[in-house]
CSV table of C-alpha atoms in Angstrom, one decimal:
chain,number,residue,atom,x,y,z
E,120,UNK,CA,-110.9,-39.3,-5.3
E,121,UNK,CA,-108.0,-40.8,-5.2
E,122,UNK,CA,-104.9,-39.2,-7.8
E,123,UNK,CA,-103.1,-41.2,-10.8
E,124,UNK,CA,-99.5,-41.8,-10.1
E,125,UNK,CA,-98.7,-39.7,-13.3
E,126,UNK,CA,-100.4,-36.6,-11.6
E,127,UNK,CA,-98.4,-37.8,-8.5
E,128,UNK,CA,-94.7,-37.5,-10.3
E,129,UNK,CA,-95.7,-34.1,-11.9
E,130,UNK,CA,-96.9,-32.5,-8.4
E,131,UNK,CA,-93.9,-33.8,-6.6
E,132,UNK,CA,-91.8,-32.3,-9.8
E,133,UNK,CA,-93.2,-28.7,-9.2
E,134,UNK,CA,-93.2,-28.6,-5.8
E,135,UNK,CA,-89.7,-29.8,-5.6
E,136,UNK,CA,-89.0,-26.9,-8.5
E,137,UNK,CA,-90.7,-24.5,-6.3
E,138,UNK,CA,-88.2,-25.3,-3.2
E,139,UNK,CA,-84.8,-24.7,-5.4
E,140,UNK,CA,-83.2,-21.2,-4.6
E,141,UNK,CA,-82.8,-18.7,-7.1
E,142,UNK,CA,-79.2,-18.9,-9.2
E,143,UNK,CA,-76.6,-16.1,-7.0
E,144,UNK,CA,-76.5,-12.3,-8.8
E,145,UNK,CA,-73.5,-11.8,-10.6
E,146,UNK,CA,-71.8,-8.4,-11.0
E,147,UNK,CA,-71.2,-6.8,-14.2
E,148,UNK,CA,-67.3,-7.0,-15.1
E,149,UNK,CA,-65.4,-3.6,-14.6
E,150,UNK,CA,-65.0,-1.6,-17.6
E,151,UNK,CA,-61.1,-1.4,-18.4
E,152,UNK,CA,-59.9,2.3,-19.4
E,153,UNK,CA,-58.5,2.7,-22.4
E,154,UNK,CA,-54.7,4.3,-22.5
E,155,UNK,CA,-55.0,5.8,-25.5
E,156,UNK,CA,-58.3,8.2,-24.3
E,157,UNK,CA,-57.6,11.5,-22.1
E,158,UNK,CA,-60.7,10.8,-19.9
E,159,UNK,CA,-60.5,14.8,-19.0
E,160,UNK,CA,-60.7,16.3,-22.0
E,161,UNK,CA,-63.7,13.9,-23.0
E,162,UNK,CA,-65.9,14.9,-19.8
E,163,UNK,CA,-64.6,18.6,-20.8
E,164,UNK,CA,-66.6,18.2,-23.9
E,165,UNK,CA,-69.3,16.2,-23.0
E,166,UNK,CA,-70.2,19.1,-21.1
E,167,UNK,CA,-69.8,22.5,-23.1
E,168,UNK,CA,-72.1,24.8,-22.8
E,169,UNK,CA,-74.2,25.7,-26.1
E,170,UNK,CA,-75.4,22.5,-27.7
E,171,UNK,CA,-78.5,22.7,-26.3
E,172,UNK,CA,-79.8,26.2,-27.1
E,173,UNK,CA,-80.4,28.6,-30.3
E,174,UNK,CA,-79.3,27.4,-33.9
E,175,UNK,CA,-76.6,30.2,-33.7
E,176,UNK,CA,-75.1,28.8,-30.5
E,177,UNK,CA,-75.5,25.1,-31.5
E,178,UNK,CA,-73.5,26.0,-34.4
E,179,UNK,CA,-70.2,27.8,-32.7
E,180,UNK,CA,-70.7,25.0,-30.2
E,181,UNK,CA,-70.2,22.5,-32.9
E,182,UNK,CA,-67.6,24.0,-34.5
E,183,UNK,CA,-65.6,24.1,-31.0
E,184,UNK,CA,-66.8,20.7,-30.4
E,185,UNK,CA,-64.9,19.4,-33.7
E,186,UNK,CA,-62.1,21.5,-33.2
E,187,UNK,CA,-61.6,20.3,-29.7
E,188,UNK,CA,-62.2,16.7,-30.4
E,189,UNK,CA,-58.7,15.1,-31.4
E,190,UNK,CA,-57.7,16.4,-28.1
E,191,UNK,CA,-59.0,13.3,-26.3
E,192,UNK,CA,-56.8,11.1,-28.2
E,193,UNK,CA,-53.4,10.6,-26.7
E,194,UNK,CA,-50.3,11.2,-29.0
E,195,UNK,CA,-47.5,9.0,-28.4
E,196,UNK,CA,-44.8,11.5,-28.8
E,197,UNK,CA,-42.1,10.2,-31.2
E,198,UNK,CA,-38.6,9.8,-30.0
E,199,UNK,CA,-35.6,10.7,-32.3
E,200,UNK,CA,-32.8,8.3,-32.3
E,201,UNK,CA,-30.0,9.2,-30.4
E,202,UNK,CA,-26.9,10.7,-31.1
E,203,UNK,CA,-24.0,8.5,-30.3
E,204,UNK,CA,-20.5,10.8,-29.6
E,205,UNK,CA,-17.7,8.8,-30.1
E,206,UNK,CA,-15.4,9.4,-27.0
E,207,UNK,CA,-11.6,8.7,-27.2
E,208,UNK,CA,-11.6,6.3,-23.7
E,209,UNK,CA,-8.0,5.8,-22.3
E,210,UNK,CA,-7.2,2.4,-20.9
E,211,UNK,CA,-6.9,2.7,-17.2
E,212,UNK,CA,-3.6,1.5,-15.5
E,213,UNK,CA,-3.7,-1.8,-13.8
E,214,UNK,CA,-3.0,-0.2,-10.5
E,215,UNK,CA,-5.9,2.1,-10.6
E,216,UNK,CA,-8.8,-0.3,-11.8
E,217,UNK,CA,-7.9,-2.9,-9.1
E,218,UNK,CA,-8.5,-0.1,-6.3
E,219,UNK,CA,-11.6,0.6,-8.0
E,220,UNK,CA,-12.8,-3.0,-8.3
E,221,UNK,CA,-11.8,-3.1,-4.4
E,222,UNK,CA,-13.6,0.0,-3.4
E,223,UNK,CA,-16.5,-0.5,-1.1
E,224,UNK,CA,-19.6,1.7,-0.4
E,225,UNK,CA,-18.0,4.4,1.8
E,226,UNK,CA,-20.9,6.7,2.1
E,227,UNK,CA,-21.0,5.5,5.6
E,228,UNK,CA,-17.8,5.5,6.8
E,229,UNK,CA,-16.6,8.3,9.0
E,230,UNK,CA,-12.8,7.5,8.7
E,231,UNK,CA,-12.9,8.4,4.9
E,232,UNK,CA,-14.6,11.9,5.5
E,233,UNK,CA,-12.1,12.1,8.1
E,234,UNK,CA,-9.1,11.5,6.4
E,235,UNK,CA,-10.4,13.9,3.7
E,236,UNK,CA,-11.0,16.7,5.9
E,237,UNK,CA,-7.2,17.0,7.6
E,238,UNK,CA,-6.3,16.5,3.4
E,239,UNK,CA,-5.3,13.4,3.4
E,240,UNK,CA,-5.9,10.6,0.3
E,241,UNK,CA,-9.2,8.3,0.5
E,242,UNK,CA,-8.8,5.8,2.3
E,243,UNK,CA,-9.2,2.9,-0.5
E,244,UNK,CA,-6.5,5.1,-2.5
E,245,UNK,CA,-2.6,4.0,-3.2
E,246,UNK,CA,-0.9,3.7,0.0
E,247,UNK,CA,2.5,5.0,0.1
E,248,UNK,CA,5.4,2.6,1.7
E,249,UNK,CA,5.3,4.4,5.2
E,250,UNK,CA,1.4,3.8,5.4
E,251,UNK,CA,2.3,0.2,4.2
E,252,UNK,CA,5.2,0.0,7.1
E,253,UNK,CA,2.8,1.7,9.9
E,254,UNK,CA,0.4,-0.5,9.2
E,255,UNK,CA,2.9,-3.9,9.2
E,256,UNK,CA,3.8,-3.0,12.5
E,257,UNK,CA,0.8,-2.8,13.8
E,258,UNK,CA,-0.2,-6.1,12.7
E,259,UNK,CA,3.3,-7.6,14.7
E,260,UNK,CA,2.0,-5.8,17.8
E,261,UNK,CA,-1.1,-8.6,17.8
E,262,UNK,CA,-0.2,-11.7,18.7
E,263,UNK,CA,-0.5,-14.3,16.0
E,264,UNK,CA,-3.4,-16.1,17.2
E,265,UNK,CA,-5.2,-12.9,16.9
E,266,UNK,CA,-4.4,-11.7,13.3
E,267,UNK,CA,-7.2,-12.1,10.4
E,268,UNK,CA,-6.1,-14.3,7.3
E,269,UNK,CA,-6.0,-11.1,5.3
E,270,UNK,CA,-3.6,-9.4,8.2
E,271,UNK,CA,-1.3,-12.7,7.8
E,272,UNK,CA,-1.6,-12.3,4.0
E,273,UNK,CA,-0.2,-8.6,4.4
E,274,UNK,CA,2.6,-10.0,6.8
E,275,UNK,CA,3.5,-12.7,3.8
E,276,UNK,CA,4.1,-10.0,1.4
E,277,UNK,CA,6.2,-7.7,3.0
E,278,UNK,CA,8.6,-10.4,4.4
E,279,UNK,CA,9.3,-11.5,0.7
E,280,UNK,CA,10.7,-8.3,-0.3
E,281,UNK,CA,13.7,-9.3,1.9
E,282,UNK,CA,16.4,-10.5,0.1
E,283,UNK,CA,18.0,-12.6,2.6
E,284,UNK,CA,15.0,-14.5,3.3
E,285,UNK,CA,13.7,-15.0,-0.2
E,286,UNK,CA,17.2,-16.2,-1.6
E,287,UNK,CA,17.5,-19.1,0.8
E,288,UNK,CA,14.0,-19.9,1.9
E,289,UNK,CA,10.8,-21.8,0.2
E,290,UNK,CA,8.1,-19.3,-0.8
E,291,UNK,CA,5.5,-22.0,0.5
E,292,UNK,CA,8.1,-22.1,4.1
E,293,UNK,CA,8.4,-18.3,4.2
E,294,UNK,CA,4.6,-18.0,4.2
E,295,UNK,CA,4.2,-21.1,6.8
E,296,UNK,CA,6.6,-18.8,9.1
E,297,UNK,CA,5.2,-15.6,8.7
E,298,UNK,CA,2.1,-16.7,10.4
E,299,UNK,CA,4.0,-17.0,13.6
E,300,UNK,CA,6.4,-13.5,14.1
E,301,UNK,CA,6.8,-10.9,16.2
E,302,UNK,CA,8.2,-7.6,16.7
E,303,UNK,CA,9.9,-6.3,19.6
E,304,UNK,CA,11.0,-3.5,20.7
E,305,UNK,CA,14.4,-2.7,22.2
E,306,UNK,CA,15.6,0.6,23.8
E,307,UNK,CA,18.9,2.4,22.8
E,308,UNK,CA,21.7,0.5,24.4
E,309,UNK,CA,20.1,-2.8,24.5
E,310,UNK,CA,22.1,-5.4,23.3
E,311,UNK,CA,20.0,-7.9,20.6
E,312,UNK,CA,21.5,-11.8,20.8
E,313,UNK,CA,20.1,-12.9,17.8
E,314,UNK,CA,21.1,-16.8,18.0
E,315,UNK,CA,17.8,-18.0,18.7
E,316,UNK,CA,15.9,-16.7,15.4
E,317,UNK,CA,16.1,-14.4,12.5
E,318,UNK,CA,15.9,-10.9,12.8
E,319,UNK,CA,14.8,-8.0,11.0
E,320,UNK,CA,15.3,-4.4,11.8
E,321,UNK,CA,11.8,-2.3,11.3
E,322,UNK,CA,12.9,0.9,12.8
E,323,UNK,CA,15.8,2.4,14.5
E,324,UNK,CA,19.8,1.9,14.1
E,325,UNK,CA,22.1,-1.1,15.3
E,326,UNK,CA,25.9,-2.0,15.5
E,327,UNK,CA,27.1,-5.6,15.2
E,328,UNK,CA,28.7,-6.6,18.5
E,329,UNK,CA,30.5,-9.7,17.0
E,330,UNK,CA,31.7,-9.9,13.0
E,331,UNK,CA,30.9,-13.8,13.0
E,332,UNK,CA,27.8,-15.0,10.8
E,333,UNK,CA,26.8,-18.0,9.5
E,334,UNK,CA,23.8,-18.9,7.0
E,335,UNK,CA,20.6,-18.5,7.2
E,336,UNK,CA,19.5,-22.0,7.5
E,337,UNK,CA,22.6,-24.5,6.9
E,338,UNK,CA,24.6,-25.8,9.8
E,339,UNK,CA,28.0,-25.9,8.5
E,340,UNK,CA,30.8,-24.3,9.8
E,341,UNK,CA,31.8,-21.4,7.4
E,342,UNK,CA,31.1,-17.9,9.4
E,343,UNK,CA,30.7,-15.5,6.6
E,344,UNK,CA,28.3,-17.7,4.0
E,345,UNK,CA,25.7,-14.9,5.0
E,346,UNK,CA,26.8,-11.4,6.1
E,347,UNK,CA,23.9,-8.9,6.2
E,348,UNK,CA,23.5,-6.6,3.2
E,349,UNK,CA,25.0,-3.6,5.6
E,350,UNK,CA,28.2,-6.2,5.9
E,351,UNK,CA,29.2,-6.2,2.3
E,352,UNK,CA,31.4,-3.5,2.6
E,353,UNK,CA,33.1,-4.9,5.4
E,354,UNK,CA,36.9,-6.9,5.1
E,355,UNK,CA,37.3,-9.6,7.3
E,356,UNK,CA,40.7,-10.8,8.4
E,357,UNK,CA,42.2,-14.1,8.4
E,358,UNK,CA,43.4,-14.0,12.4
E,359,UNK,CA,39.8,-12.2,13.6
E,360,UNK,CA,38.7,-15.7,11.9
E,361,UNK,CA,40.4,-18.4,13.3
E,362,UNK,CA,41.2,-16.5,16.8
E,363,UNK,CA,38.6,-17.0,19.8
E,364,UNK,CA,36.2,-14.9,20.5
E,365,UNK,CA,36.5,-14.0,24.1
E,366,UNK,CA,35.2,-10.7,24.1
E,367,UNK,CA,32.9,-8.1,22.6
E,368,UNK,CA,34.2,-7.0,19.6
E,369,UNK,CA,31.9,-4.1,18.2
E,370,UNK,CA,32.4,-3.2,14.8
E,371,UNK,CA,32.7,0.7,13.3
E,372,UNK,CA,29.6,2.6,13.2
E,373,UNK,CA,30.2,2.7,9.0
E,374,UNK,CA,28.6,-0.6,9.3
E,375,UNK,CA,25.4,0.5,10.9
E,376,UNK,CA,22.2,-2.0,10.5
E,377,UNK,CA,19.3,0.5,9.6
E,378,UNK,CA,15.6,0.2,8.0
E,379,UNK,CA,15.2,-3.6,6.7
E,380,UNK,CA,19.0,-5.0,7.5
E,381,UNK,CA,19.0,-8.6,9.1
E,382,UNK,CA,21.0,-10.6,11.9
E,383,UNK,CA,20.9,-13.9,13.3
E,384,UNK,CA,19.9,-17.2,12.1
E,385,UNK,CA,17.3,-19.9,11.7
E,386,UNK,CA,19.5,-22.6,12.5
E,387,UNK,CA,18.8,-23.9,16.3
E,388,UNK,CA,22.2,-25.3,17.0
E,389,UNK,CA,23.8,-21.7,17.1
E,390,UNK,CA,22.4,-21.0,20.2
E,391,UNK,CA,23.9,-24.3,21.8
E,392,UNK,CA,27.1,-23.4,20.6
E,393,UNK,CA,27.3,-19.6,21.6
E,394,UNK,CA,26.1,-21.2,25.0
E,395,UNK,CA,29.1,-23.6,24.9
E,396,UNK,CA,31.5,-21.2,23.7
E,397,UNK,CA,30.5,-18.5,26.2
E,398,UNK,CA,30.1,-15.6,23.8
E,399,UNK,CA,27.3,-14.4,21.5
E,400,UNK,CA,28.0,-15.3,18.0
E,401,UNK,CA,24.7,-13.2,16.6
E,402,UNK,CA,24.7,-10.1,18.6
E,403,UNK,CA,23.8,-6.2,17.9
E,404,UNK,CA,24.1,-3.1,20.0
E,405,UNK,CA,20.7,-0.6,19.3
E,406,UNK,CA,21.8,2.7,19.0
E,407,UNK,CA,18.4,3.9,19.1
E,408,UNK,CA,15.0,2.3,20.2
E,409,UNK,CA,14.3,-0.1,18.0
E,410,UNK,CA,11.5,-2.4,16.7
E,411,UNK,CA,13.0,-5.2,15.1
E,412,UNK,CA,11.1,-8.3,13.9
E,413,UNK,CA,11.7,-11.5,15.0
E,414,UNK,CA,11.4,-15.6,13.3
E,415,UNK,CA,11.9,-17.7,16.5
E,416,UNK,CA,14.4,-20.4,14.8
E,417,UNK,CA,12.4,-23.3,17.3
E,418,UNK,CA,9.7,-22.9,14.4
E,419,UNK,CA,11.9,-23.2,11.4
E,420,UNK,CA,12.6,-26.4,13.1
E,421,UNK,CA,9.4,-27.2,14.1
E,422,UNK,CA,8.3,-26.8,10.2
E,423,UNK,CA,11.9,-28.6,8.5
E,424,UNK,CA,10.9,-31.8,11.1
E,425,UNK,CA,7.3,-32.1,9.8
E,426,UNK,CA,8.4,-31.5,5.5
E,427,UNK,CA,11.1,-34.8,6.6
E,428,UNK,CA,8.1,-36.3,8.3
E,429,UNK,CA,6.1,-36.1,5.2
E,430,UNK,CA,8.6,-36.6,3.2
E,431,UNK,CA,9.4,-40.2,4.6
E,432,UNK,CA,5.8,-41.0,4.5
E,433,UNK,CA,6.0,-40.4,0.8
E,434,UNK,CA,9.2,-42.3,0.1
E,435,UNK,CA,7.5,-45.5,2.1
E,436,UNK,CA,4.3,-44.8,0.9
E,437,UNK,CA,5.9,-45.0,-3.3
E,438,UNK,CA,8.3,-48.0,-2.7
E,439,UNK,CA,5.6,-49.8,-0.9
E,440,UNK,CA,3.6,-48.7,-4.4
E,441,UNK,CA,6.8,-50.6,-6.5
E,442,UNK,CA,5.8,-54.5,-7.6
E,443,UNK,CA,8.8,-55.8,-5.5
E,444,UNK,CA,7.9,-54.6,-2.4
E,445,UNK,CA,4.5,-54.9,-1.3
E,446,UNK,CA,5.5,-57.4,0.8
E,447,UNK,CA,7.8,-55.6,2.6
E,448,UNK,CA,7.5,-54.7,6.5
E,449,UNK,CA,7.2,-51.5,7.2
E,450,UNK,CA,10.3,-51.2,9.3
E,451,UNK,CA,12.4,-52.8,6.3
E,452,UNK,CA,11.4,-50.3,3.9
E,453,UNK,CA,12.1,-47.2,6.7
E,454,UNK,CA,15.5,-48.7,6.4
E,455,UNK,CA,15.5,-47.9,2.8
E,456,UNK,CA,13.9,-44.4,3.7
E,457,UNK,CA,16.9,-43.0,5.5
E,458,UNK,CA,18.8,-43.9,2.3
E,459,UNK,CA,16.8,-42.3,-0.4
E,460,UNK,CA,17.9,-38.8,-1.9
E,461,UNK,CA,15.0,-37.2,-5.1
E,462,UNK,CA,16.7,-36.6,-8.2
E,463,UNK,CA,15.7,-35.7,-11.3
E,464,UNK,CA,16.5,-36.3,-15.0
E,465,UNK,CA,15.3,-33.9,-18.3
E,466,UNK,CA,13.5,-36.1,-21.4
E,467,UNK,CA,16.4,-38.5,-23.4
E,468,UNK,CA,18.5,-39.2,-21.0
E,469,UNK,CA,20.3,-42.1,-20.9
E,470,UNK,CA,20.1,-43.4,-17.3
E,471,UNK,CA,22.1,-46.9,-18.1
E,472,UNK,CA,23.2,-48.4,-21.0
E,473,UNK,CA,23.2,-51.9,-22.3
E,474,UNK,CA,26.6,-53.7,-20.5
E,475,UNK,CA,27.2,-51.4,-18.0
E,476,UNK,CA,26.3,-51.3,-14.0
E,477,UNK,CA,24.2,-49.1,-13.1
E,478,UNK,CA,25.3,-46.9,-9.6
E,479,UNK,CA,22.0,-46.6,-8.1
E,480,UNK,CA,18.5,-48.3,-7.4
E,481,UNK,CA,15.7,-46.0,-8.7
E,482,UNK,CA,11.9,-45.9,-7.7
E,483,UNK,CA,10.1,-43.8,-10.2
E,484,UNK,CA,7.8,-41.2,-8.6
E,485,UNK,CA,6.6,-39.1,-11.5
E,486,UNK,CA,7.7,-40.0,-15.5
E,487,UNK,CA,8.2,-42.6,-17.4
E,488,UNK,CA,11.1,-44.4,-18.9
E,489,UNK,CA,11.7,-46.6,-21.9
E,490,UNK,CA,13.8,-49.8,-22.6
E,491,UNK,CA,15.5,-50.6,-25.5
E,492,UNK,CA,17.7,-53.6,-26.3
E,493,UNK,CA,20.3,-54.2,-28.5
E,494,UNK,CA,19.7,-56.3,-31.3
E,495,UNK,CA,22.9,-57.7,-33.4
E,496,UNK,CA,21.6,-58.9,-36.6
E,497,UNK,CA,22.9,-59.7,-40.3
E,498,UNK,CA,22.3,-57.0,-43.2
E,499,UNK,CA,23.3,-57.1,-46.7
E,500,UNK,CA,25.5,-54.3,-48.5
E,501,UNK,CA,25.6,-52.8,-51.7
E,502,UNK,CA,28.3,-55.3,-52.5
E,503,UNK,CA,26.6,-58.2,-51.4
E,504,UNK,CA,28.6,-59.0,-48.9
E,505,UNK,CA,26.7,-59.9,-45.4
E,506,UNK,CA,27.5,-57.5,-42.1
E,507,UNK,CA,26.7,-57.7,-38.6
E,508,UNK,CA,25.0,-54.3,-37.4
E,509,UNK,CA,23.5,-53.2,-34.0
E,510,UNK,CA,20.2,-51.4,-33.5
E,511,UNK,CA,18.1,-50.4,-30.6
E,512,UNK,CA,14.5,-52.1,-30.4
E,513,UNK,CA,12.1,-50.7,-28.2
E,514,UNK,CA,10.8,-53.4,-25.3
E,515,UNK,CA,8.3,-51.3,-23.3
E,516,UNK,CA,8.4,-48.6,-20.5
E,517,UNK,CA,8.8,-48.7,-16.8
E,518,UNK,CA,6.2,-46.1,-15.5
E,519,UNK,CA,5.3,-44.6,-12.0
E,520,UNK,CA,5.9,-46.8,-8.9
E,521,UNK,CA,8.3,-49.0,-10.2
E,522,UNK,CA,11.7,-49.7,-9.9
E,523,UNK,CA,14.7,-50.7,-11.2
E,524,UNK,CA,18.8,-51.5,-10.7
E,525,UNK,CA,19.0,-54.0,-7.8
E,526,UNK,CA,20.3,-57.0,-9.9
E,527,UNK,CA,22.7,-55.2,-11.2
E,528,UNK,CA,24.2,-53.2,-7.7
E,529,UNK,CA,23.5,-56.2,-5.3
E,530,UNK,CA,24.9,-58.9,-7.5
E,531,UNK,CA,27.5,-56.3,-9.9
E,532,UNK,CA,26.4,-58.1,-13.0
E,533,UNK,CA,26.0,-55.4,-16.2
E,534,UNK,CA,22.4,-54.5,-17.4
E,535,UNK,CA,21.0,-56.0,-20.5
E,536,UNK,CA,19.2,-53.0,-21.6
E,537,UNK,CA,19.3,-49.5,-22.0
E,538,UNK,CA,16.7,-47.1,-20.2
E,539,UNK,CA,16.2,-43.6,-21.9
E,540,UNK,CA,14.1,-40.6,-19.9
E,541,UNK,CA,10.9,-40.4,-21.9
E,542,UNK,CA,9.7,-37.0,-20.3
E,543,UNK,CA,11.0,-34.8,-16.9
E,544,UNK,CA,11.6,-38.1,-14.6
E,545,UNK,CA,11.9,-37.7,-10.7
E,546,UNK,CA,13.2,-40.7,-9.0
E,547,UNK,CA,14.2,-41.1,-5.5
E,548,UNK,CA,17.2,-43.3,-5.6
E,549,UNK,CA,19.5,-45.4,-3.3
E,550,UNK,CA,23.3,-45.1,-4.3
E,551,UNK,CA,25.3,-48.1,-4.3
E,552,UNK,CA,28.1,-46.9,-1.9
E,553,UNK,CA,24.8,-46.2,0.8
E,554,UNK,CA,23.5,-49.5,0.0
E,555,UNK,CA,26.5,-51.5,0.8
């Protein structure tokens, strides 16, 4: 007998019911202790003995049981607030913190055990000056390719505590040229000809051969613009000056160079002319061994040619910058160059004033100026009577990269204005007797 399709769908449904897989088991979430329960004492009295037998023994069991039961509970235990002591700190000298700050982990570090054992300092402490000298040394004895930027930094600081080098050079020079010398060291009897560089006596004792010295670092021709500070005491005499040196002349040993004295000189042409002359003109005699450091005077001329080679590049590169000559070749304006010395002015001064020629063509690098004219004009007095008067009237301000003053030197006709310094002014300027 064939089946309705009613009874058709609903056999299909359960038998496709029948074929679908039971849903997955899932497991029971884990039960999360609570912190404020002692777990141990709880099993403890879950499981005493008595409160399952006579009435006599339920009953002491009962008791215990309440007496034991806060126990599960876990007191936080209560904190009392501190007591602050008020401590009297002293303030630490500046010295001491900064070698504090500085102090690395040492727990490592065998040296500082070391050092502590033969009962000597730590060796992050204060050094004293001969630690500080030792260690100077040391640092000459590598060649300057070799030193670390801190070991250069070290070198830096101890050559400006040298008078004769801070007095007459650049701080920004003086580190440029530490970077680069070295310390040699002479035995007694040696004779030191210090006209190729500066020199600086590290260790040992010296006498001056010859009693003629020049600057530092100026070619002129006066021979006692610098005498070494173990020279001051020493008179020199008219003839010794203007005679010719044609032989040692060694000088008392009251005039000893010791510990930090100085010879020689940075300027490069002394060595030409002690060669052309035939005698030293920078020369010591080391009455000990020595270690005396050395600035070679080729780099103190290595570093003045590259400042005047920057320099120039700067002077061309601001008049180049001025309205009136941006046409200008190149080779026109390095004309100029050669010509130009910096010079500065203070706020409110009167560079030119109205009728007058000014001496000098200016190109301002840094500043400004202002220009005033005079003004002659009618005023009325308290007797009615009509007055000429002259007042100043402000026309405007010449800022950076401009210039001003060649009317008036090329042609010699007066100004028509008056230019005031509005703040610090540096100009590099051209003077009229250069420029003709």
């Amino acid at each position: 007998m064939p089946m309705s399709s009613l009874s058709a769908a609903v056999l299909s449904h359960m038998i496709s019911i029948n074929n679908v897989p039971p849903p997955p088991l899932r497991g029971i979430p884990s039960l999360r202790m609570s912190k404020n329960i002692d777990y141990g004492q709880l099993n403890a009295l879950c499981h005493m003995r008595g409160l399952q037998h006579s009435w006599t023994n339920i009953l002491s069991a009962h008791n215990m049981f309440i007496k034991q039961y806060p126990k599960i509970f876990i007191q936080k235990k209560m904190r009392l607030p501190k007591i602050v002591k008020e401590e009297v700190k002293r303030k630490p000298a500046e010295g001491a913190e900064e070698n504090k700050r500085q102090q690395p982990d040492d727990s490592h570090n065998i040296a500082v055990y070391a050092k502590r054992a033969r009962g000597g300092l730590t060796l992050y402490g204060p050094k004293k000056s001969e630690e500080k000298l030792a260690e100077f040394m040391a640092i000459l004895k590598k060649l300057p390719i070799h030193r670390t930027p801190s070991e250069h930094n070290a070198v830096w600081k101890m050559l400006k505590t040298i008078p004769d080098l801070t007095s007459q050079l650049m701080d920004e020079h003086l580190k440029i040229l530490s970077k680069n010398v070295i310390s040699e060291t002479w035995i007694k009897g040696s004779t030191v000809i210090g006209n190729d560089g500066f020199y600086v006596i590290l260790k040992g004792l010296a006498r001056p051969q010859t009693q003629v010295y020049k600057s530092l670092i100026e070619d002129n021709e006066s021979t006692t613009s610098l005498i070494p500070r173990s020279f001051h005491s020493f008179v020199f005499s008219e003839d010794f000056r203007n005679a010719v040196l044609t032989e040692k002349h060694l000088i008392p040993c009251t005039s000893m160079l010791g510990q930090w004295s100085t010879f020689g000189t940075l300027d490069v042409t002394a060595q030409t002319e002690s060669e052309a002359k035939g005698y030293a003109v920078y020369a010591v005699v080391t009455e000990e061994d020595c270690e005396i450091l050395k600035i070679p005077a080729k780099n103190y001329a290595k570093l003045k040619s590259e400042k005047a080679k920057l320099e120039n590049k700067h002077k061309v590169k601001l008049i180049h910058k001025c309205p009136y000559y941006e046409e200008w070749p190149t080779l026109s304006i390095y004309e100029l160059v050669t010509l130009i010395k910096w010079k500065k002015f203070p706020p409110g001064h009167v560079i030119v004033e109205s009728g007058n020629i000014i001496s000098f063509v200016a190109y301002i690098n840094s500043g400004y100026c202002k220009i005033y004219r005079n003004i002659v004009g009618l005023s009325k007095t308290q007797s009615k009577k009509v007055e000429k008067s002259q007042k100043l009237v402000y026309m405007g301000r010449l800022k950076e990269k401009e210039s001003f003053g060649e009317i008036s030197v090329l042609l010699q006709v007066p100004f028509t204005c008056t230019i005031i310094t509005g703040k610090d002014v540096e100009m590099a300027i051209i003077e009229d007797k250069d420029l003709f």
